Short mmCIF file of C-alpha atoms in Angstrom, two decimals:
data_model
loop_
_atom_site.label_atom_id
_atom_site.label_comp_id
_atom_site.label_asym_id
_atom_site.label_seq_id
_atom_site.Cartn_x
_atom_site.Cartn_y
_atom_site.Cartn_z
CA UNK A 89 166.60 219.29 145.99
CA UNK A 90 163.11 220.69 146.18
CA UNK A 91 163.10 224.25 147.88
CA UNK A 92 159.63 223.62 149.19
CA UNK A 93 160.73 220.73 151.39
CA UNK A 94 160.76 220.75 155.10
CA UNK A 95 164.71 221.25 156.34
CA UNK A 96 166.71 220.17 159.11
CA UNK A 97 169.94 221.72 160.48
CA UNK A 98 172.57 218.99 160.09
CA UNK A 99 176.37 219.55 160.90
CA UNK A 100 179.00 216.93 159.91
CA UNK A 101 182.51 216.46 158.29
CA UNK A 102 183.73 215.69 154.94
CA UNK A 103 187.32 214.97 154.11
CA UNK A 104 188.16 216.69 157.49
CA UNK A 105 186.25 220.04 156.85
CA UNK A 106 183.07 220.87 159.23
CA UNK A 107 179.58 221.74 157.38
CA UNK A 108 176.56 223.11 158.35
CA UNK A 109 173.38 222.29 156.18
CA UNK A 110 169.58 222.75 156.04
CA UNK A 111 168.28 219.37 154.52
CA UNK A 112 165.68 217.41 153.44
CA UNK A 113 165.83 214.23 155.99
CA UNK A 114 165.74 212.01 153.55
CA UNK A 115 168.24 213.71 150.65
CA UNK A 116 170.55 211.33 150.42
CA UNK A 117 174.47 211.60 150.64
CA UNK A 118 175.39 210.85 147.09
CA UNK A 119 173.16 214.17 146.19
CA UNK A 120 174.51 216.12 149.05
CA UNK A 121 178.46 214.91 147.84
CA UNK A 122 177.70 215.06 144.19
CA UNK A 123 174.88 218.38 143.73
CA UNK A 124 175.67 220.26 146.62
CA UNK A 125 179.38 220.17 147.60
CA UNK A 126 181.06 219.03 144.36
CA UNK A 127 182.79 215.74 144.92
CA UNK A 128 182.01 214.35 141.82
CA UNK A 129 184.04 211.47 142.37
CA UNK A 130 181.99 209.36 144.53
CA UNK A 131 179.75 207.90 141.38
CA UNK A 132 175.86 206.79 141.02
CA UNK A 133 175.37 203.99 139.62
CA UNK A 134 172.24 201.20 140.58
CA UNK A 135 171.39 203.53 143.66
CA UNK A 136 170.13 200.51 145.10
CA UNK A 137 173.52 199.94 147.49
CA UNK A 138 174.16 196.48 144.90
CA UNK A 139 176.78 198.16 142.86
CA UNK A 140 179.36 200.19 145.22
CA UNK A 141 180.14 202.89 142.92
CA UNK A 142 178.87 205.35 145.64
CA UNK A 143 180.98 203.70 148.42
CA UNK A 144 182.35 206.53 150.79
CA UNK A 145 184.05 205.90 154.33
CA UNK A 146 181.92 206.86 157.40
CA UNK A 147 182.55 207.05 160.45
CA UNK A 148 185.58 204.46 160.16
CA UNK A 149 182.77 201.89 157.79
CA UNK A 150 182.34 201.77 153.97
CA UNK A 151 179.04 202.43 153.17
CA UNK A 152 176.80 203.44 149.77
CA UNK A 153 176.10 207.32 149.73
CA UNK A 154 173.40 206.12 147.97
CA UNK A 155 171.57 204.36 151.16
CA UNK A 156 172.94 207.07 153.60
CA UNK A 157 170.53 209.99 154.34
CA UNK A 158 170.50 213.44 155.47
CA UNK A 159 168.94 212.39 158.92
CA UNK A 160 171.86 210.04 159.44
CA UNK A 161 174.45 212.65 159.03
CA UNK A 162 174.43 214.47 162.50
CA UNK A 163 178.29 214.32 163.80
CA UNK A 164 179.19 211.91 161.40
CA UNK A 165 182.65 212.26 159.70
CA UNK A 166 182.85 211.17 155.74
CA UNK A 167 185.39 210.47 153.54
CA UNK A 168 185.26 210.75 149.82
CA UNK A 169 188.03 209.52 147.12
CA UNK A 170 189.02 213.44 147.31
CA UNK A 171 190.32 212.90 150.15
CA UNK A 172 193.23 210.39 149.06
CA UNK A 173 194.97 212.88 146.95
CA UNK A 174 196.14 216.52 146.93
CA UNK A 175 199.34 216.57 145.60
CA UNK A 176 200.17 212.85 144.96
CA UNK A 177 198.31 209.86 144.30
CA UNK A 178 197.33 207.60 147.23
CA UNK A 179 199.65 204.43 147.31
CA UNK A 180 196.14 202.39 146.51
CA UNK A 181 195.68 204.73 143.58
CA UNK A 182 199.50 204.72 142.52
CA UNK A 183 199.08 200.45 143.00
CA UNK A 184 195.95 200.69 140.63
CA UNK A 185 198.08 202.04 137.70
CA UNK A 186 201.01 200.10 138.65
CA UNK A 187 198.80 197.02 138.38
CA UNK A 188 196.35 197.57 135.55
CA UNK A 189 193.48 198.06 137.90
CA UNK A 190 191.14 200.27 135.71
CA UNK A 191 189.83 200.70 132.55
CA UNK A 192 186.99 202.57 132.20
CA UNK A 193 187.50 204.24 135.75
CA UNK A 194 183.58 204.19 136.81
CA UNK A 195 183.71 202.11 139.64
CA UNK A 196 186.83 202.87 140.54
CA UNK A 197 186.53 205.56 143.02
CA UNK A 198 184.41 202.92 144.78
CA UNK A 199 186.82 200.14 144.72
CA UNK A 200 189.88 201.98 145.64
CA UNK A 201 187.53 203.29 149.57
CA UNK A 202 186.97 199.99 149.72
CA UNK A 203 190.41 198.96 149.68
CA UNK A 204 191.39 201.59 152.03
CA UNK A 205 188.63 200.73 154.20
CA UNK A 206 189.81 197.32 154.43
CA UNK A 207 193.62 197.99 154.48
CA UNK A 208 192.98 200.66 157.60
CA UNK A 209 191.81 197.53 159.31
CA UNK A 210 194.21 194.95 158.05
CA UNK A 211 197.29 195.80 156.36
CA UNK A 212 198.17 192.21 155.20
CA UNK A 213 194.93 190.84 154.09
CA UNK A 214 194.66 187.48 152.25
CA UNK A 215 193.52 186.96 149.04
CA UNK A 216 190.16 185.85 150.04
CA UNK A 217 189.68 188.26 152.42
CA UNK A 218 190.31 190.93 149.82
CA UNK A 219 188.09 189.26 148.02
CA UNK A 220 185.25 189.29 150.36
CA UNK A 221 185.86 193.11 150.72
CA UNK A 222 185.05 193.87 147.45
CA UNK A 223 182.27 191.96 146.80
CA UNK A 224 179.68 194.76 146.91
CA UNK A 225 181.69 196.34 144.26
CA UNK A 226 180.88 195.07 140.92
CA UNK A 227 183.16 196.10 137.84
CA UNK A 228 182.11 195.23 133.92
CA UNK A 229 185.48 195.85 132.73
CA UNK A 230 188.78 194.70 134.34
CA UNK A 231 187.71 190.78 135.32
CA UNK A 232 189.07 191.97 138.96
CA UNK A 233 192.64 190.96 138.35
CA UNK A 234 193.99 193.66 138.08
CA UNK A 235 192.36 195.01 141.12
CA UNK A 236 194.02 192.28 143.23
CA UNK A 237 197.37 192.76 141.63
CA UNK A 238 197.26 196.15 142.83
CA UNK A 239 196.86 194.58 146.42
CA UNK A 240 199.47 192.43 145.59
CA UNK A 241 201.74 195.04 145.04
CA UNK A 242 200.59 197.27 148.23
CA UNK A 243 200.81 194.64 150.79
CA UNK A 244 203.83 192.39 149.37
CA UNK A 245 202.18 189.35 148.71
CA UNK A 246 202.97 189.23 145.01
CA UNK A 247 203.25 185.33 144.74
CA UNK A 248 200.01 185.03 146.58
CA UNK A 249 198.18 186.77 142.96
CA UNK A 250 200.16 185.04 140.50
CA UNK A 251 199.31 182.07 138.48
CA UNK A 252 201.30 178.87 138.00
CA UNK A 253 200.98 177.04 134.80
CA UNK A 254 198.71 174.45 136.16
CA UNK A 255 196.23 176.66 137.91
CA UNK A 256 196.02 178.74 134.35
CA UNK A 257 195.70 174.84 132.72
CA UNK A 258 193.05 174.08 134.95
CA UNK A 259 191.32 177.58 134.35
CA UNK A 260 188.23 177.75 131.64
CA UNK A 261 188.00 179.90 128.60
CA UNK A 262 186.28 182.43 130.39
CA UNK A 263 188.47 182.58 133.76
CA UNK A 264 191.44 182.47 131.08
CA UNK A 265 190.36 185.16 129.15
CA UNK A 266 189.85 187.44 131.67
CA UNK A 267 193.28 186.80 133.45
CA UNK A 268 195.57 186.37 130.96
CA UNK A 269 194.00 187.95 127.51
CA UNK A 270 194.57 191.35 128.87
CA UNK A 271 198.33 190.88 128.09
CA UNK A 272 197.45 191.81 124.93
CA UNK A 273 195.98 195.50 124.53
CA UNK A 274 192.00 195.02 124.06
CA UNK A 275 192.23 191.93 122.35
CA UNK A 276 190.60 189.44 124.36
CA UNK A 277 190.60 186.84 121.02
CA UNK A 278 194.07 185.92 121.36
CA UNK A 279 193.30 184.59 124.70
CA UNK A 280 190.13 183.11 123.24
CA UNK A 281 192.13 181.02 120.28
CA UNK A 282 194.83 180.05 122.96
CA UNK A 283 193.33 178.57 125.36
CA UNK A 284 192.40 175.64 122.35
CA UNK A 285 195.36 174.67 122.80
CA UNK A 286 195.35 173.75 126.48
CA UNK A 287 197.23 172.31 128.27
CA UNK A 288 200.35 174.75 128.27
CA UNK A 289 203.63 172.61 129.25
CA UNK A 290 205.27 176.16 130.19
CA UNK A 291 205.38 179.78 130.24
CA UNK A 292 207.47 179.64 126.92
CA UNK A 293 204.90 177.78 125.25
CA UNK A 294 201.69 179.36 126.13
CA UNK A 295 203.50 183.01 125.44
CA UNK A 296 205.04 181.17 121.80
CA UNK A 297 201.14 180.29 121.48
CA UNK A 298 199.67 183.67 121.80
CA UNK A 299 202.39 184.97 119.47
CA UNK A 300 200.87 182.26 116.94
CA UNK A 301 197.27 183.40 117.44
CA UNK A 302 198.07 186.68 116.26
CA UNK A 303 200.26 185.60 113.36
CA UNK A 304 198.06 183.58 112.02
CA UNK A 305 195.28 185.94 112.34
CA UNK A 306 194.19 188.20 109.60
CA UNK A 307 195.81 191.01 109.02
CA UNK A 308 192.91 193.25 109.81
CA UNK A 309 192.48 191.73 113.19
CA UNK A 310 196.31 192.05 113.56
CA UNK A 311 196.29 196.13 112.30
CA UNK A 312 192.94 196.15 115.26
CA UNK A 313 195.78 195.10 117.60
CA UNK A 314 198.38 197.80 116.49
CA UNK A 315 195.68 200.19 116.59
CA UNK A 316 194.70 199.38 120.41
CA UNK A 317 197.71 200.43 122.01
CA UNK A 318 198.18 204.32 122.81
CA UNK A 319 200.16 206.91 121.34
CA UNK A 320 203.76 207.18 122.98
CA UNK A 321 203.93 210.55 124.64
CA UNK A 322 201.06 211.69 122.72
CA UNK A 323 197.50 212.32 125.64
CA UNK A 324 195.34 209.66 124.24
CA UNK A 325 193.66 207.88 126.44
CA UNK A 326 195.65 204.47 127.40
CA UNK A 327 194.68 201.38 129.51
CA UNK A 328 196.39 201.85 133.06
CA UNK A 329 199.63 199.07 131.92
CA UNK A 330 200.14 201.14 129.22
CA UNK A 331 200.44 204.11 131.63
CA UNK A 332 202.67 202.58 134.05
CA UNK A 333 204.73 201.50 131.15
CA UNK A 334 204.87 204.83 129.77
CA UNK A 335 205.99 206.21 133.03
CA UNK A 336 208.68 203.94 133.19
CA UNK A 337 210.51 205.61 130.69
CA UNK A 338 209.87 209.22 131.58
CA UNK A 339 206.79 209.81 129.19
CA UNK A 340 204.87 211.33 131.52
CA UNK A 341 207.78 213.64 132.59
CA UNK A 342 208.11 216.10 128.92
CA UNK A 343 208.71 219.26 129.37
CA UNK A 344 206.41 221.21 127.09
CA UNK A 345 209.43 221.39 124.27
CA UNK A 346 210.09 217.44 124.52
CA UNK A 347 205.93 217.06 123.97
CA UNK A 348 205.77 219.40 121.43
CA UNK A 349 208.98 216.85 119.76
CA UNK A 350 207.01 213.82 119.92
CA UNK A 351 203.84 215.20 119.05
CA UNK A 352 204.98 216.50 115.64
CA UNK A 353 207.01 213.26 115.05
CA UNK A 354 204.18 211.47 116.40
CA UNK A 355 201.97 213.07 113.81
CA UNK A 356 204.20 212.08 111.16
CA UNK A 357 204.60 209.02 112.11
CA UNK A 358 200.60 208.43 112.33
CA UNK A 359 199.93 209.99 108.98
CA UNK A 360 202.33 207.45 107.35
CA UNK A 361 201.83 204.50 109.14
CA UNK A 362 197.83 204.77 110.04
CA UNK A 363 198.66 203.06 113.28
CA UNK A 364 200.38 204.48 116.33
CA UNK A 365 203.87 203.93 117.26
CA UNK A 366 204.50 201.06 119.74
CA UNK A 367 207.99 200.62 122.09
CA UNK A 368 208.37 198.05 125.05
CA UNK A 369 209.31 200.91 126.64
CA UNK A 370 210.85 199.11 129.67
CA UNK A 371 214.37 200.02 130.09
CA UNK A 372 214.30 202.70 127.52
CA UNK A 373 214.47 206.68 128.54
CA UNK A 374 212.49 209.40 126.71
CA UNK A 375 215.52 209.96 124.65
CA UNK A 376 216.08 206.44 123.44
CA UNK A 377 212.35 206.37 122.72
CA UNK A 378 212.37 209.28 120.77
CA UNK A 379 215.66 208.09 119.27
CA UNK A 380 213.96 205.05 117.94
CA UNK A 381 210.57 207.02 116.44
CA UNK A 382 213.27 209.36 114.53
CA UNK A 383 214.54 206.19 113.16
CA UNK A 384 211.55 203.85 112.39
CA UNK A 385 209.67 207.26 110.43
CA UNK A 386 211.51 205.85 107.84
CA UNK A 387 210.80 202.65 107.53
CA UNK A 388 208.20 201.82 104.26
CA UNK A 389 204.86 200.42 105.61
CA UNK A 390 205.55 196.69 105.75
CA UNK A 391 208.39 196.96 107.27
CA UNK A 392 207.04 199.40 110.25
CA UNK A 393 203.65 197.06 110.75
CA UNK A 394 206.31 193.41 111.18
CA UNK A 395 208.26 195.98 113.68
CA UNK A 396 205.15 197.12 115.60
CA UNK A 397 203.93 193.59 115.91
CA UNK A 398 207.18 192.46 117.66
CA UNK A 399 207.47 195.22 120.03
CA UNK A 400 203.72 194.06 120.93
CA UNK A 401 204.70 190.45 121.47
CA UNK A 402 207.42 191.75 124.13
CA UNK A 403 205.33 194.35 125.94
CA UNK A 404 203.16 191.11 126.11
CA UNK A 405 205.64 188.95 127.36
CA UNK A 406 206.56 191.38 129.71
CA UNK A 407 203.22 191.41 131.11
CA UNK A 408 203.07 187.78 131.04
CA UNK A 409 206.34 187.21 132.98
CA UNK A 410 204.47 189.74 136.09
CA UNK A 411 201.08 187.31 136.45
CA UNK A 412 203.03 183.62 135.62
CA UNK A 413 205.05 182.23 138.53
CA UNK A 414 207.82 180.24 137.55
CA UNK A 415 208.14 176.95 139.18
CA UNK A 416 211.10 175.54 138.20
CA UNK A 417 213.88 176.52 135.83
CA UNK A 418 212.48 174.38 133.23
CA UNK A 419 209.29 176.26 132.74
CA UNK A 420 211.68 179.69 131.73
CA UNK A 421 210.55 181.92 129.23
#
């Protein structure tokens, strides 16, 4: 902000606290939220309102901080992505790693106000209504299906966001790609080389088919695969499945002996292996997982990288089994 500019006097409210400001009319509220008061989380982006990074609630209506300014601001009452959580997550932002909803996190501050701008309005929205909502929020990385799984789970409509196996026959490579690839950790090829083989008869068969894909793939794409997923109770960053997976099974519960445990048999592991240690961790506790690290240490290379590869093909028919509805008993997994 340039000292030198003429001021105004401007009192309003963010996340329920009252402020008093001199200010440029025409700073705008990004600046003010970002430079002046410290709520990094509301993000710049375009700054040309097309992107909804910036998106912050006022006065009851989602708007871009970066179109809102100074002169604007007189009573007005704004609410940043601060203002979700103190202690605990917001149930949007608990949904969001429940779902898979992130993966590079920019735009997400933006997409989860716009969420609760539009679920403070109407808690059972449809699909296409959510839809609508977030169309001035654009995300490079997550295909948005994640994002509406996570509405899925906060409004109960989980049949309404999955796929049967002739809407995901009818998709094309790039629709299929983007909602089913992710299944498997950062490896949207196996998704690419299945969908050849359209059309799927079941869920059995197009899960069997992505477990081909990677089998017959070289083995340095299949090591790239091992080496994609996240360390298990180790702080490396992990896609949000992988979190929610992890948390399943107490991993983000150690106590600060427990972490130092894994960490050290982590390390091991890593230095022998040159891949990570992967466990579809659902239904296991911390002490089972650690149980099975103890065990697998000892395993001679081969024999750990066929191991790691079948734990991957359940975590991914896991994941599979949460997006695919079933429509009769024949199409079981």
């Amino acid at each position: 902000m340039d000292t030198n500019e003429i001021t105004e006097t401007t009192t309003f409210k963010v996340n329920g606290e009252s402020l008093t400001l001199s200010l440029p009319p025409t700073f705008r509220l990004v600046d003010i939220l970002r430079e002046i008061l410290s709520f990094t989380g509301t993000k710049i982006a375009c700054e040309a309102g097309r992107c909804g990074a910036c998106s912050v609630i006022m006065n009851g209506k989602l708007v871009n901080s970066c179109l809102v300014m100074a002169y604007q601001l007189e009573n007005a009452e704004i609410l940043t992505i601060e203002s979700l959580a103190e202690k605990n997550l917001h149930p949007i932002q608990e949904a969001f790693l429940q779902a898979g909803a992130l993966q590079c996190g920019y735009c997400t501050p933006g997409m989860v106000m716009a969420l609760k701008s539009l679920l403070d309005e109407n808690e059972h929205p449809s699909r296409a209504e959510v839809q609508t909502a977030l169309s001035g929020n654009l995300c490079r990385c997550t295909g948005y299906e994640g994002i509406l799984r996570a509405v899925a789970l906060l409004t109960n409509k989980r049949d309404e966001y999955m796929y049967t196996i002739a809407e995901i026959n009818q998709m094309n490579r790039q629709e299929f790609i983007e909602k089913i690839g992710w299944v498997f950790e950062h490896s949207p090829w196996i998704a690419n080389k299945t969908w050849n083989y359209r059309p799927f008869p079941s869920l059995n068969t197009l899960y069997q088919l992505m477990v081909q894909a990677v089998m017959e793939a070289p083995i340095g794409d299949q090591l790239d695969l091992i080496r994609a997923h996240p360390d298990l109770g180790g702080k490396l960053k992990m896609t949000s499945s992988s979190s929610k997976e992890q948390k399943g099974a107490g991993l983000n519960q150690l106590s600060e002996q427990e972490y130092m445990q894994f960490a050290a048999l982590n390390k091991t592991y890593s230095e022998k292996f040159g891949f990570p240690f992967i466990l579809a961790v659902k239904g296991h506790t911390k002490d089972s997982v650690y149980q099975s690290m103890k065990e697998r240490v000892n395993h001679t290379k081969e024999e750990e990288f066929q191991t790691a590869l079948t734990e991957i093909f359940s975590i991914s028919k896991f994941r599979l089994e949460e997006i695919v509805k079933l429509e009769t008993e024949g199409q079981g997994a």
